[in-house]
mmCIF file of C-alpha atoms in Angstrom:
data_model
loop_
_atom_site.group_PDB
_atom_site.id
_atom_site.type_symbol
_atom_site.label_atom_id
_atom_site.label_comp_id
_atom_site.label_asym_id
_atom_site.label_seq_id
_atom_site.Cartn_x
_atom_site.Cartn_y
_atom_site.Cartn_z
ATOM 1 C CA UNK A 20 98.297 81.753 100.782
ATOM 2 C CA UNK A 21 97.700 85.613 100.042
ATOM 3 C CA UNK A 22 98.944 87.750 103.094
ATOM 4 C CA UNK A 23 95.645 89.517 103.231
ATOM 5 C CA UNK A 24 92.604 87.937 102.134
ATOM 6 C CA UNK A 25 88.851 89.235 101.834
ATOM 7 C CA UNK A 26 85.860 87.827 100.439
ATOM 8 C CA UNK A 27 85.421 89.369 96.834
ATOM 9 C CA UNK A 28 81.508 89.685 96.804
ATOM 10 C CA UNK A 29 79.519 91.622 96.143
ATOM 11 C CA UNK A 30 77.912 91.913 99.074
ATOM 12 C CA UNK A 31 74.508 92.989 98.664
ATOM 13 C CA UNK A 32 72.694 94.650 101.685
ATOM 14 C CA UNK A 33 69.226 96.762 101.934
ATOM 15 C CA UNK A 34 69.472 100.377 103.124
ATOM 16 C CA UNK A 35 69.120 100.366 107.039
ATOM 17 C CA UNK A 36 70.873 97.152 107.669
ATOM 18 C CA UNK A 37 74.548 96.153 109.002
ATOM 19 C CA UNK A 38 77.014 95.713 106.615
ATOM 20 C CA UNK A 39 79.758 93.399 108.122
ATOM 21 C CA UNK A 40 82.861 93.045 105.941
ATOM 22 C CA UNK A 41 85.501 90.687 107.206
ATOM 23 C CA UNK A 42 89.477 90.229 106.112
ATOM 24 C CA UNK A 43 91.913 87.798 107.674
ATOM 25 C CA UNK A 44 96.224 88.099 107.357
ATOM 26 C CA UNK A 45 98.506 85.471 107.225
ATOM 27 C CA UNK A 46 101.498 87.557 109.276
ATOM 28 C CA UNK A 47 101.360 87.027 113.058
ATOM 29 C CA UNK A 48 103.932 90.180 113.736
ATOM 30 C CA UNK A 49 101.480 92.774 112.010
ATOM 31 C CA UNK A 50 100.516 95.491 114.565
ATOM 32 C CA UNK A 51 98.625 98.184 112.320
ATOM 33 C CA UNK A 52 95.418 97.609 110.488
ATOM 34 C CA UNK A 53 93.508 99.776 108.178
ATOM 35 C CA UNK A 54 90.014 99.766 106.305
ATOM 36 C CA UNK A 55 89.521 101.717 103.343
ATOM 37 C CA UNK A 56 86.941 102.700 100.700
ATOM 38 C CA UNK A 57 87.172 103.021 97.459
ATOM 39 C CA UNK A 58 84.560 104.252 95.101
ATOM 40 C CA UNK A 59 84.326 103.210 91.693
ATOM 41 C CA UNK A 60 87.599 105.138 89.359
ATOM 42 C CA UNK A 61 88.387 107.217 92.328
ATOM 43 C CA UNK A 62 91.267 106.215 94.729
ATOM 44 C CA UNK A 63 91.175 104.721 98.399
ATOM 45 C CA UNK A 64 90.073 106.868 101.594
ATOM 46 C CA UNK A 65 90.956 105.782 104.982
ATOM 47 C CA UNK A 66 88.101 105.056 107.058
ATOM 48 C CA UNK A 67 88.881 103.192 110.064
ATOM 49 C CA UNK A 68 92.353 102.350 111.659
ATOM 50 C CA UNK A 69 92.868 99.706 114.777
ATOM 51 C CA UNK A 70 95.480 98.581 116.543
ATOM 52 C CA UNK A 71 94.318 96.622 119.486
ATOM 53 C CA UNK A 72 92.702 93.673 120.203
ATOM 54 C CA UNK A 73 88.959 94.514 120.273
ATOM 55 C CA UNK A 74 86.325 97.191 118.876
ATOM 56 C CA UNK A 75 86.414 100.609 117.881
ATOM 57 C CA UNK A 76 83.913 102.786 116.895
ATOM 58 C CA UNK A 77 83.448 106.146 114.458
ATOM 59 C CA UNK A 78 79.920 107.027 113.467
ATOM 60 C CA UNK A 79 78.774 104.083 112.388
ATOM 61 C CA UNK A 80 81.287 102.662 111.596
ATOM 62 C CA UNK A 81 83.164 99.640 113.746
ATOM 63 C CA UNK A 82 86.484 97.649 113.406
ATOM 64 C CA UNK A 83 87.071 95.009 115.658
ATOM 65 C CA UNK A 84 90.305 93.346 115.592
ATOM 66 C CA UNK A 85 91.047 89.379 116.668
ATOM 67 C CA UNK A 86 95.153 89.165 116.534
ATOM 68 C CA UNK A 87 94.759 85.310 118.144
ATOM 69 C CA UNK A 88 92.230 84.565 115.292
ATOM 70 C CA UNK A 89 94.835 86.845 112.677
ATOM 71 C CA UNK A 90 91.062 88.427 111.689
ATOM 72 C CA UNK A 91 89.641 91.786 111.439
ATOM 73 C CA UNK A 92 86.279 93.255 110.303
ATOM 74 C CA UNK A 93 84.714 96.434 109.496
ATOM 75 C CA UNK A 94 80.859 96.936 110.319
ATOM 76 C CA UNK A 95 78.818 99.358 108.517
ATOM 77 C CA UNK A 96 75.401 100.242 111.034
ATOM 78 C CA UNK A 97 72.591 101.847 108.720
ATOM 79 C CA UNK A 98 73.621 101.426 105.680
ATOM 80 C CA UNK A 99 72.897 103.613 102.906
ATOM 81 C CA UNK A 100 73.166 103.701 99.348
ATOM 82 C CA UNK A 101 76.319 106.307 99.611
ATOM 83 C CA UNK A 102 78.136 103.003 101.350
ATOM 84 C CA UNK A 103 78.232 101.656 97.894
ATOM 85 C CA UNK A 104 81.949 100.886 97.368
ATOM 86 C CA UNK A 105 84.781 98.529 97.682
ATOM 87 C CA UNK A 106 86.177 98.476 101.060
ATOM 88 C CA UNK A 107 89.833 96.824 100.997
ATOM 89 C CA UNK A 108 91.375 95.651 104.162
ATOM 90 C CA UNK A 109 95.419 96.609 104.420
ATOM 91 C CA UNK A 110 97.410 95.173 106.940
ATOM 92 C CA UNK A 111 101.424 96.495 108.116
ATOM 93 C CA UNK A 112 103.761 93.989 106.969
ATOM 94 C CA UNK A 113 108.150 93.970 106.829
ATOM 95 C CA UNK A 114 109.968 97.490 106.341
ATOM 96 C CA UNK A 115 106.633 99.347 107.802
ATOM 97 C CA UNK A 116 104.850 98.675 103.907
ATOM 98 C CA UNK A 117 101.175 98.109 103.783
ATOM 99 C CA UNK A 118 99.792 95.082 102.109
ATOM 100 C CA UNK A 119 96.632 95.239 100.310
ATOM 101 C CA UNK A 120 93.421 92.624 100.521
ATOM 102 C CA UNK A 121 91.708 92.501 96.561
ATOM 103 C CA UNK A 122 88.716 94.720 98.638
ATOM 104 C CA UNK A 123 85.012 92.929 99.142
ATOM 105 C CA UNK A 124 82.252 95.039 96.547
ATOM 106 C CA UNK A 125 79.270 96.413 98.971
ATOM 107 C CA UNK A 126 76.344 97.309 97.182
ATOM 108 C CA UNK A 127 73.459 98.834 99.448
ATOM 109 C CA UNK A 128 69.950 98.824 97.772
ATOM 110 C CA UNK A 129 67.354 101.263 98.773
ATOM 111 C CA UNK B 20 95.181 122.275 102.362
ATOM 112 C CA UNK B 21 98.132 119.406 102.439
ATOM 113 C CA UNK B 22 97.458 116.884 99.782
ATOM 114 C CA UNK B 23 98.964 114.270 97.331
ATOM 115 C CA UNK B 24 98.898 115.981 93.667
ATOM 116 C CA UNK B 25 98.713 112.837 91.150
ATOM 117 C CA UNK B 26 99.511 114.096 87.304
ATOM 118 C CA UNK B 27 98.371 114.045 84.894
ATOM 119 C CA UNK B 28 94.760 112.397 85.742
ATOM 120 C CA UNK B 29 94.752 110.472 82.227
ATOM 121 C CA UNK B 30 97.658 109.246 80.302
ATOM 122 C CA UNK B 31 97.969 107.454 76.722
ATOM 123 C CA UNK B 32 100.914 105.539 75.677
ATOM 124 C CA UNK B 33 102.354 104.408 72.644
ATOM 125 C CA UNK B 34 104.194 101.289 72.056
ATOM 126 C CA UNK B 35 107.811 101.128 73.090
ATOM 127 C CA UNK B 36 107.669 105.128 74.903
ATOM 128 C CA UNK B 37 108.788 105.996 78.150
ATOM 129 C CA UNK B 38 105.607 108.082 80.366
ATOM 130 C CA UNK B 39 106.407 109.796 83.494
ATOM 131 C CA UNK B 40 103.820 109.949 86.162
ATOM 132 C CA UNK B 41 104.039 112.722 88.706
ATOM 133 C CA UNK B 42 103.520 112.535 92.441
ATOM 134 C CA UNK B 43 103.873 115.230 94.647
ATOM 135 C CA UNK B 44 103.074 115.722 98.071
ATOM 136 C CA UNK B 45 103.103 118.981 100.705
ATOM 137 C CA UNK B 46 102.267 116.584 103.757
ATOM 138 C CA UNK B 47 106.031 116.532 104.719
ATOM 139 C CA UNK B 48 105.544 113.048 104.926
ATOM 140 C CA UNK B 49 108.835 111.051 105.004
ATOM 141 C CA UNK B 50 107.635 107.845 103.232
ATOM 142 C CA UNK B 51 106.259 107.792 99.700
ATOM 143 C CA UNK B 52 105.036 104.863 97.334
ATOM 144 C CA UNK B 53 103.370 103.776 94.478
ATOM 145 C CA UNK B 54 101.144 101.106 93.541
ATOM 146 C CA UNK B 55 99.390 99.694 90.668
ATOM 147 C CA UNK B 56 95.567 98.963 90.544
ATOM 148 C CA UNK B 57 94.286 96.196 87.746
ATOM 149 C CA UNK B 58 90.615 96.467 87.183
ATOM 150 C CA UNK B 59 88.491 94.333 89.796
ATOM 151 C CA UNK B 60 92.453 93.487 91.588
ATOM 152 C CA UNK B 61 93.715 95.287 94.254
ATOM 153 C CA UNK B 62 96.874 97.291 95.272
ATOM 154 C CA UNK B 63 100.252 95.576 93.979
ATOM 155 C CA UNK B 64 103.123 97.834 95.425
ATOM 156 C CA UNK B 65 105.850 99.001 92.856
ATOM 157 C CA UNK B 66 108.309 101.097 94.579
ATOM 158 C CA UNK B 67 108.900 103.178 97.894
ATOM 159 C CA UNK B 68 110.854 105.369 99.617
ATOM 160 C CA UNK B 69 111.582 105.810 103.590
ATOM 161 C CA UNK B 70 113.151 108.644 102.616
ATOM 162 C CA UNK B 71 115.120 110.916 100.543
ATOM 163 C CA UNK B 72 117.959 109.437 97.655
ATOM 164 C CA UNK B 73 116.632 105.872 98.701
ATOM 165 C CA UNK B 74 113.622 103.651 97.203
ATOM 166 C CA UNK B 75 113.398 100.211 97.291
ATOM 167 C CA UNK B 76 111.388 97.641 94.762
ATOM 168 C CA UNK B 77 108.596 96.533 95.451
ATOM 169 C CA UNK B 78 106.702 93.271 94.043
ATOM 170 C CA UNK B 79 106.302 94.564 90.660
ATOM 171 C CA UNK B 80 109.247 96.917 90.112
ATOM 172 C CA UNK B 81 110.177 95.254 86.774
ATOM 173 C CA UNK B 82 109.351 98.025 83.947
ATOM 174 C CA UNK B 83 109.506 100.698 86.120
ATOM 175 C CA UNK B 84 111.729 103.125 87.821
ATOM 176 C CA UNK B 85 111.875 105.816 90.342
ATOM 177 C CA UNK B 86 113.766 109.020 91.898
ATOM 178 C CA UNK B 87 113.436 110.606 94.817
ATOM 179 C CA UNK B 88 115.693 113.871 95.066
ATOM 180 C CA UNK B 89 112.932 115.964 97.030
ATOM 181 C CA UNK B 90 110.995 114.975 100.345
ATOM 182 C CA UNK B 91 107.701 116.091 98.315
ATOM 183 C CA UNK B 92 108.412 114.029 94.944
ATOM 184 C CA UNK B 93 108.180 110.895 93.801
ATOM 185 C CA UNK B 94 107.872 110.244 90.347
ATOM 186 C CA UNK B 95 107.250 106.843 88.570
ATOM 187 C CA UNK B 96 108.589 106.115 84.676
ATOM 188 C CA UNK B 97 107.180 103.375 83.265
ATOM 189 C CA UNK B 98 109.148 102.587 80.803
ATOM 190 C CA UNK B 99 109.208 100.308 77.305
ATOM 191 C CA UNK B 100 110.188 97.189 78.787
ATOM 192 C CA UNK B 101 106.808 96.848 80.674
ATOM 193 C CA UNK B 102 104.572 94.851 79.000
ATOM 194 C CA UNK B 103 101.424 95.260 80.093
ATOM 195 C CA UNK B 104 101.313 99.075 81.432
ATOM 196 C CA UNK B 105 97.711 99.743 81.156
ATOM 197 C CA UNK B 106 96.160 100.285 85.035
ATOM 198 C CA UNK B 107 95.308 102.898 87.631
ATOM 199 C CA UNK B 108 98.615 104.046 89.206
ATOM 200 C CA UNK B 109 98.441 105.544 92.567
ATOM 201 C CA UNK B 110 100.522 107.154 94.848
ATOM 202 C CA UNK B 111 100.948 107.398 98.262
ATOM 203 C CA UNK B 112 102.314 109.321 101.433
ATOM 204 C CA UNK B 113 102.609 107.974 105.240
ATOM 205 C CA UNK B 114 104.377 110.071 108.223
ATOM 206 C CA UNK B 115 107.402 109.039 109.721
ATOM 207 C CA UNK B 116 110.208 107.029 108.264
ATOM 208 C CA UNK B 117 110.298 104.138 110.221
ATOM 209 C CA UNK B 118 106.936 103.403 111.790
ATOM 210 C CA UNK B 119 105.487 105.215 108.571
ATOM 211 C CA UNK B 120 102.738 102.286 107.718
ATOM 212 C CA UNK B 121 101.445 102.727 111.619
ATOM 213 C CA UNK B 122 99.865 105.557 110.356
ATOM 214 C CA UNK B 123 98.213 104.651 107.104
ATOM 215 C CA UNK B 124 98.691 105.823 103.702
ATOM 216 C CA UNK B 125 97.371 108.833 102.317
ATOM 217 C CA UNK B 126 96.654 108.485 98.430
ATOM 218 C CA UNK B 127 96.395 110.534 95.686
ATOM 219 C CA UNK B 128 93.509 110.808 93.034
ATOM 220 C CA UNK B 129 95.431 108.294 90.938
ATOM 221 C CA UNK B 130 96.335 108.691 87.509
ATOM 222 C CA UNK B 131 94.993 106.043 84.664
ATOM 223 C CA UNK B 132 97.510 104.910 82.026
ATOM 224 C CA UNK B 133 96.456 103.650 78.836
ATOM 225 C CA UNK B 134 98.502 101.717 76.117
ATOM 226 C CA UNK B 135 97.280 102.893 72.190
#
């Protein structure tokens, strides 16, 4: 089982809509989770951090975190083209190192 | 502005040479790493450091190797004996030595290796 584990997609969603990515972790201590996007050749940005259990919202952007359920998800309100990217999940994991999810493809058509 | 300078952007490599990849950082952020990106894969971590004259392996440290003499450096050879080089290398900062990763990574703009 892969510690961190996201659905691949692409998911394809039209301009205006919610984008809801999703990203589950196999390690029960983790405390500290992160979404990040990555456009296509350039490196990751940090978008969204959470730590407790919950939502938490930026813009339009919302994490909400389920430690019980070891799941976490990331929803995108209004999507626009611009949202285009791969969004990986990264989860903290032993001696404070982030681990990685392979990142779910968005595509938002217009 | 504080930043993570990744050179050089794009690299070429012969068969059986050593490349160095630079990573530099004014964020005077204790914790450094770097990882390796495989097209349409994600992040596979190669080496860190907590901190200064200590770096650890990571899951794919075979190939590879790694100083750290400065807080704002951390360069990555990869050397001969890697086999399969070619891949977006990126680096990476966090704050604080310990509970760095509580903070999230900061990453460079990567630099893309290529084996000719």
């Amino acid at each position: 089982q892969k510690e961190v584990e996201q659905n691949s997609g692409p998911l394809s969603v039209p301009e205006g809509a919610i984008a809801s990515l999703n990203c589950t972790y196999s390690d029960r201590v983790s405390q500290s989770f992160f979404w990040y996007r990555q456009y296509s050749g350039k490196s990751p940005e940090l978008i969204m951090s959470i730590y407790s259990n919950g939502d938490k919202e930026d813009g339009r952007f919302t994490a909400q975190l389920n430690k019980a359920s070891q799941y976490v998800s990331l929803l995108i309100r209004d999507s626009q083209p611009s949202d285009s990217a791969t969004y990986l999940c990264a989860v903290n994991s032993v001696a404070n190192k982030l681990v990685f999810g392979a990142g779910t493809i968005l595509r938002v058509k217009s | 502005d504080g930043g993570i300078t990744q050179s050089p952007k794009y690299l070429f490599r012969k068969e059986g040479q050593n490349v160095t990849l630079s990573c530099e950082q004014n964020l005077n952020h204790d914790a450094m790493y770097w990882y390796r990106q495989d097209p349409g894969q994600g992040l596979r971590l190669i080496y860190y450091s907590q901190i200064v004259n200590d770096f650890q392996k990571g899951d794919i440290a075979e190939g590879y190797s790694v100083s750290r003499e400065k807080k704002e450096s951390f360069p990555l050879t990869v050397t001969s004996a890697q086999k399969n080089p070619t891949a977006f290398y990126l680096c990476a900062s966090s704050r604080g030595s310990g509970g760095g990763s509580a903070y999230g990574y900061t990453f460079g703009s990567g630099t893309r290796l290529t084996v000719v």
